[in-house]
Coordinates of C-alpha atoms and ligand atoms in Angstrom, one line a residue:
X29 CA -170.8 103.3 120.2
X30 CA -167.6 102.5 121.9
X31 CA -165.8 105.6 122.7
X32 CA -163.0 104.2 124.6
X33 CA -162.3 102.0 121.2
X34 CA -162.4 104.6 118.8
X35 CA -160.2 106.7 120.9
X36 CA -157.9 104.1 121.3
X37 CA -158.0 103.5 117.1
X38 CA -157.2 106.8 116.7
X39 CA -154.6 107.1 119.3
X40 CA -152.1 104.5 118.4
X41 CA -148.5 104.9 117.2
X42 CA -145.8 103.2 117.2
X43 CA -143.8 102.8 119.9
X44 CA -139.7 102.7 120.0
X45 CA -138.5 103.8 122.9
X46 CA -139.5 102.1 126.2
X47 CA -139.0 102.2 130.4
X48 CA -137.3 100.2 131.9
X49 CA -139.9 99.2 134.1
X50 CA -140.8 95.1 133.5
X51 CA -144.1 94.2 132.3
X52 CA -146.2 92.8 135.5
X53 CA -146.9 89.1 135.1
X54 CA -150.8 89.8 135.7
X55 CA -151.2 92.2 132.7
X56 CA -149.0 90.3 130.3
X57 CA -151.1 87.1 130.9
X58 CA -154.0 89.5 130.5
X59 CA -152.7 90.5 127.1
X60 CA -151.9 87.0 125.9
X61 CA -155.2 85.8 126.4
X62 CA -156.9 89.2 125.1
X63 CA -154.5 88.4 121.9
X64 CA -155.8 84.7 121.7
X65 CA -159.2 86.4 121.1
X66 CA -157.8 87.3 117.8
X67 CA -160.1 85.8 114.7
X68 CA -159.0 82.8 113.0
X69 CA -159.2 80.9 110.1
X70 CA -161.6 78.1 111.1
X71 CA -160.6 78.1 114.1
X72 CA -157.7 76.3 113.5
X73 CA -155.1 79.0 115.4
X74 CA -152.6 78.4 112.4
X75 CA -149.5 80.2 114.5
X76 CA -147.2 79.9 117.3
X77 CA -145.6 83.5 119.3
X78 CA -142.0 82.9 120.2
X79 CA -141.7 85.0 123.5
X80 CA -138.4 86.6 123.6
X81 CA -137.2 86.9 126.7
X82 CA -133.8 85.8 127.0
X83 CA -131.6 89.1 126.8
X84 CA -129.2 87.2 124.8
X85 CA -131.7 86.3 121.7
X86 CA -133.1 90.0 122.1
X87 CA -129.5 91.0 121.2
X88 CA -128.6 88.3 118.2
X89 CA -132.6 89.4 116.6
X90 CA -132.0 92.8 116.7
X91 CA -128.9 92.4 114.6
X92 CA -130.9 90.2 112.5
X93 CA -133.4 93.0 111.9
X94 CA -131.3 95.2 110.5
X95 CA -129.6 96.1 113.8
X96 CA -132.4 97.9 115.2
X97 CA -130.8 98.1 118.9
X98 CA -134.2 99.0 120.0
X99 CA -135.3 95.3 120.2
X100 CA -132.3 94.7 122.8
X101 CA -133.9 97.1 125.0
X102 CA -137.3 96.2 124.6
X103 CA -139.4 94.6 127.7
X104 CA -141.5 92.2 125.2
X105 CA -140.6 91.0 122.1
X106 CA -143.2 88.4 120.7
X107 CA -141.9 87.1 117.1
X108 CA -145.4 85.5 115.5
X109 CA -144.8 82.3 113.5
X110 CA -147.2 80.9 110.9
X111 CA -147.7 77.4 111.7
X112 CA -148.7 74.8 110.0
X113 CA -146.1 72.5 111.4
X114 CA -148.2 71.5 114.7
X115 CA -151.3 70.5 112.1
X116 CA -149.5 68.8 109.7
X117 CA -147.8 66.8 112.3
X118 CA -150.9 66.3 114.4
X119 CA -152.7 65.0 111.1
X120 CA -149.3 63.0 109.7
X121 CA -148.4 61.0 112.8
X122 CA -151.3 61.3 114.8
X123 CA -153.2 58.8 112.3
X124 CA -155.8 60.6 110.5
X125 CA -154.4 59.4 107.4
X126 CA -155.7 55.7 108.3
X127 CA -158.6 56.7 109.7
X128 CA -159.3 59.1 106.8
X129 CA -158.4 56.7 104.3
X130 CA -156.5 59.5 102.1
X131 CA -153.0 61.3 102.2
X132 CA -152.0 64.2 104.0
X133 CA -150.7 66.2 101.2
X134 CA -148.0 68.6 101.5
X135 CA -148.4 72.1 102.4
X136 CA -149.3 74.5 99.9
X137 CA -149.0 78.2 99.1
X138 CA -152.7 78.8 99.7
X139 CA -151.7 76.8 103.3
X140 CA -148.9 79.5 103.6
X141 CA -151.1 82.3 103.1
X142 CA -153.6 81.5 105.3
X143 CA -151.1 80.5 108.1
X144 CA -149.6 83.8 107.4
X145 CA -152.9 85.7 107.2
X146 CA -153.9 84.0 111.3
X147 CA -150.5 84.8 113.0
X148 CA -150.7 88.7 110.8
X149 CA -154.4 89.2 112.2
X150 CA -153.3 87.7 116.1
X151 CA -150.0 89.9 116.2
X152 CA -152.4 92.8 115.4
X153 CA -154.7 91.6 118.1
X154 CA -151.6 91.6 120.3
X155 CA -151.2 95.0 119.5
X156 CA -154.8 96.7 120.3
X157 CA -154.2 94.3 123.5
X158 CA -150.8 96.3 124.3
X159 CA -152.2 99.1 123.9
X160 CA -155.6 99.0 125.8
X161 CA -153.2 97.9 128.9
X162 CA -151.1 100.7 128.7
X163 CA -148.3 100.0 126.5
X164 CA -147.4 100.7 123.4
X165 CA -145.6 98.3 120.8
X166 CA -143.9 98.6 117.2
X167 CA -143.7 95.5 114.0
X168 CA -140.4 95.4 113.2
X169 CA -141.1 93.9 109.7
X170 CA -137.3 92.9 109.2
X171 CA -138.1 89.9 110.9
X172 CA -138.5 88.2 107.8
X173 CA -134.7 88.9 106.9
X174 CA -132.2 86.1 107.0
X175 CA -134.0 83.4 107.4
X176 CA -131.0 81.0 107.7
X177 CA -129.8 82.6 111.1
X178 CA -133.5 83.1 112.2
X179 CA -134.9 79.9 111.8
X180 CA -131.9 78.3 114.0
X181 CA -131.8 81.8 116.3
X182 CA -135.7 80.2 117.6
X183 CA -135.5 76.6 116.2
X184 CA -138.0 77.1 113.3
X185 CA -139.1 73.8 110.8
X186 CA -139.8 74.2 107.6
X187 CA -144.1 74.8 108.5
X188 CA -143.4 77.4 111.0
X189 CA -142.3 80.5 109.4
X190 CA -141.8 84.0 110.3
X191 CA -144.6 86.1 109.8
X192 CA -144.2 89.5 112.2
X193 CA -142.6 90.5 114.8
X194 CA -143.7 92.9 117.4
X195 CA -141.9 94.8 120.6
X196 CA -143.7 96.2 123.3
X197 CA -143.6 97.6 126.8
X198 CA -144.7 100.9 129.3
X199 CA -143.7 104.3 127.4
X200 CA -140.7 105.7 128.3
X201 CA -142.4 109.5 128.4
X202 CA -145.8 111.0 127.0
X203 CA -145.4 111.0 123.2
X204 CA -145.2 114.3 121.6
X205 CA -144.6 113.9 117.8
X206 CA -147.4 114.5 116.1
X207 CA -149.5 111.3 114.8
X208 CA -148.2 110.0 111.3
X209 CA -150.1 111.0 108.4
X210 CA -152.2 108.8 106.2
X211 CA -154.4 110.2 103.1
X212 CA -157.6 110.2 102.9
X213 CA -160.0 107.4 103.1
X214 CA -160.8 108.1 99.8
X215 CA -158.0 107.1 97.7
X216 CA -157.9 103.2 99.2
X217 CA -161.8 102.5 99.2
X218 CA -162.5 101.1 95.6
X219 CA -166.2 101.2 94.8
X220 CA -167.0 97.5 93.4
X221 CA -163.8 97.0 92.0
X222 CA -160.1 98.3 91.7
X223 CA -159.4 101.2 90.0
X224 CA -155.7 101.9 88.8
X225 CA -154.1 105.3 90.0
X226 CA -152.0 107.2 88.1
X227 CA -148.7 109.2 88.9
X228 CA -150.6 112.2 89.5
X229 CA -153.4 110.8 91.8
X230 CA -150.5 109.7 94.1
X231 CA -149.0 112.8 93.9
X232 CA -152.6 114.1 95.4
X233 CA -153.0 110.9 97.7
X234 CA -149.5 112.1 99.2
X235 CA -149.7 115.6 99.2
X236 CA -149.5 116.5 102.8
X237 CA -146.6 113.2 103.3
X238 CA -144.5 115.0 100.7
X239 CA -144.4 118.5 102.4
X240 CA -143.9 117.3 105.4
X241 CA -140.9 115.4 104.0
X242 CA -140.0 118.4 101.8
X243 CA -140.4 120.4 105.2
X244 CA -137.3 118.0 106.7
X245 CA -135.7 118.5 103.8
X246 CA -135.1 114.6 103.2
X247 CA -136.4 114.3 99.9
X248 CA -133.8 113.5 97.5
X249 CA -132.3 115.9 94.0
X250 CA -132.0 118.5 96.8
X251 CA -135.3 118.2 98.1
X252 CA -137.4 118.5 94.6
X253 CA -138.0 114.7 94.2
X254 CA -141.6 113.0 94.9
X255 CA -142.3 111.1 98.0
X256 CA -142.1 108.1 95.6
X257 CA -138.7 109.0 95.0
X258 CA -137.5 108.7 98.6
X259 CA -139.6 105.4 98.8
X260 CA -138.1 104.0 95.9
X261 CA -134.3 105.4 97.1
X262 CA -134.5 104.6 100.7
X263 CA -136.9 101.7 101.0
X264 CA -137.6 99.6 97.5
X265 CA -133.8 99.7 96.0
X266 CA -132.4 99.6 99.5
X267 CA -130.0 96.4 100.8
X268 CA -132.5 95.1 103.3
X269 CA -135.4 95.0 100.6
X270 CA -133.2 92.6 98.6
X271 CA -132.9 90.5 101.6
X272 CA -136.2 90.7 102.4
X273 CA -137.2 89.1 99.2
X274 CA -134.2 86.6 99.3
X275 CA -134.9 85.2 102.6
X276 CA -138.6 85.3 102.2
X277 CA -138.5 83.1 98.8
X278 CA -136.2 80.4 100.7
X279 CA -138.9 80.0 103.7
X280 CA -141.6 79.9 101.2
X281 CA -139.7 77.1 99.1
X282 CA -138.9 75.4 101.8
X283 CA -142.6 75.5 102.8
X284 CA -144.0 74.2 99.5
X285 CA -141.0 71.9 98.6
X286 CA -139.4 69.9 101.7
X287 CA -140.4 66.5 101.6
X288 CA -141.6 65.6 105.1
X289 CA -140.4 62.6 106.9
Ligands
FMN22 C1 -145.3 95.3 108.6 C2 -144.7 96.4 109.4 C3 -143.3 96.5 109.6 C4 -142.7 97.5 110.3 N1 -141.4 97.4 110.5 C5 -140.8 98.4 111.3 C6 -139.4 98.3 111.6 O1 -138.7 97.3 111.2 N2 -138.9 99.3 112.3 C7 -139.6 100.3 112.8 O2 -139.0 101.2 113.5 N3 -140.9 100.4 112.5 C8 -141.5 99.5 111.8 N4 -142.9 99.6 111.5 C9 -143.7 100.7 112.0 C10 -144.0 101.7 110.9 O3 -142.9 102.4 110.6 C11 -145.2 102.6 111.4 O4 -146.3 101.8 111.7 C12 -145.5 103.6 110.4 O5 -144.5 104.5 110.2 C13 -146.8 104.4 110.8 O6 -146.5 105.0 112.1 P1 -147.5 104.8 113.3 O7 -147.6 103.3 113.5 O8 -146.9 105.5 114.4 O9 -148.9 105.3 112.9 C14 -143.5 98.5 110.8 C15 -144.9 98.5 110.6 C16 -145.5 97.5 109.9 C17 -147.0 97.4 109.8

């Protein structure tokens, strides 16, 4: 058993607020390559990680992402890209078509999602990495807003797509919040197959997140509304949701439907 692993599991949080001090050349080469260690999908390495570092972009991004100032002030900011525009290329013009002797086809959905699932897994890699160096790092999901300004923000074709973003650096001060909460094992592990939950096993799964909310007094109707009701109020009906799934249906279009040259 790995001790220092299972401490480290249970130890990470998410990160927000970072020193000032730079990130040493030496340990973020050691995290890149402890992040290319990451698996993937036959090997193929279906991403690309836009470094961030000019202060400039750090700004225009986090106004992007739902002006989460945080990202300005961030020492890395790593924006994971799922890629299947240096394979298709590679395969397109490189000649495999004639040596092949069939097509190239375009791009698919099921081409997306894989893609999609490689950078997802590697930015998570990139996390455990920050982490067992020192650091500490937050996604900043948003990423996948406004597509438009995005894609020409860090020069994006159609086959490379955002997938997650992630910000990272040394910890401003020893964390003292307690660890978020998460319900128990339970509830998500499905036997052999999915069960449906109702209302009232959600209300159990969330139990402890809804006092703890009701505790804040942040739940809505005065504080006697569910946890799903502050969900649903501040998260699924908000402004930035209805981006989300606007900009996220043009990248995928443009995935599936742009003829290539
Ligand atoms: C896909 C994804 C997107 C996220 N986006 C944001 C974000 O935009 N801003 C933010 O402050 N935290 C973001 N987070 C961090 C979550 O809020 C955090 O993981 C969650 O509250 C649990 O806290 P913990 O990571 O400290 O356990 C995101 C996390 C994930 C996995």
């Amino acid at each position: 058993m790995n001790e220092e692993t299972i401490k480290l599991l249970e130890k990470r949080r998410s990160l927000r607020s970072f020193s000032d001090a730079p990130i040493e050349k030496e340990v973020l080469d050691k995290m890149k390559r402890l992040t290319l260690r990451a698996p993937s999908a036959g090997n193929m390495n279906m991403f690309s990680i836009v470094e961030v570092t000019d202060p400039a972009i750090k700004k225009e991004l986090s106004v992007l992402c739902d002006n989460q100032l945080m990202i300005a002030k961030a020492p890395g900011v790593w924006v994971f890209v799922a890629d299947m525009e240096r394979w298709y290329n590679w395969m397109k013009k490189g000649g495999s078509e004639e040596r092949i002797g069939k097509p190239v086809r375009q791009p698919g959905i099921g081409d997306f999602h894989l893609c999609m699932q490689d950078a997802i897994i590697t930015a998570h890699n990139a996390v455990i990495a920050a982490e067992a160096l020192g650091m500490g790092s937050c996604y900043i999901g948003d990423v996948i807003e406004n597509y438009e300004k995005m894609q020409k923000l860090l020069n994006l074709p159609s086959l490379a797509a955002p997938a997650a973003m992630i910000i990272f650096g040394y910890p401003k001060a020893e964390a003292t919040a307690p660890m978020t909460l998460r319900p128990e094992p339970e509830y998500f592990f499905m036997e052999n197959g999915y069960r449906v939950q109702t209302p009232e096993e959600c209300l159990k799964m969330y139990e402890k997140h809804e006092d703890s909310y009701r505790a804040r007094g942040v739940l809505p109707n005065n504080n006697t509304g569910t946890y799903a009701d502050y969900y649903f109020n501040r998260k699924y009906s908000s402004e930035f949701m209805d981006e989300m799934n606007r900009s996220a249906e043009v990248f995928i279009r443009r995935w599936c439907e742009e003829e290539k040259k």
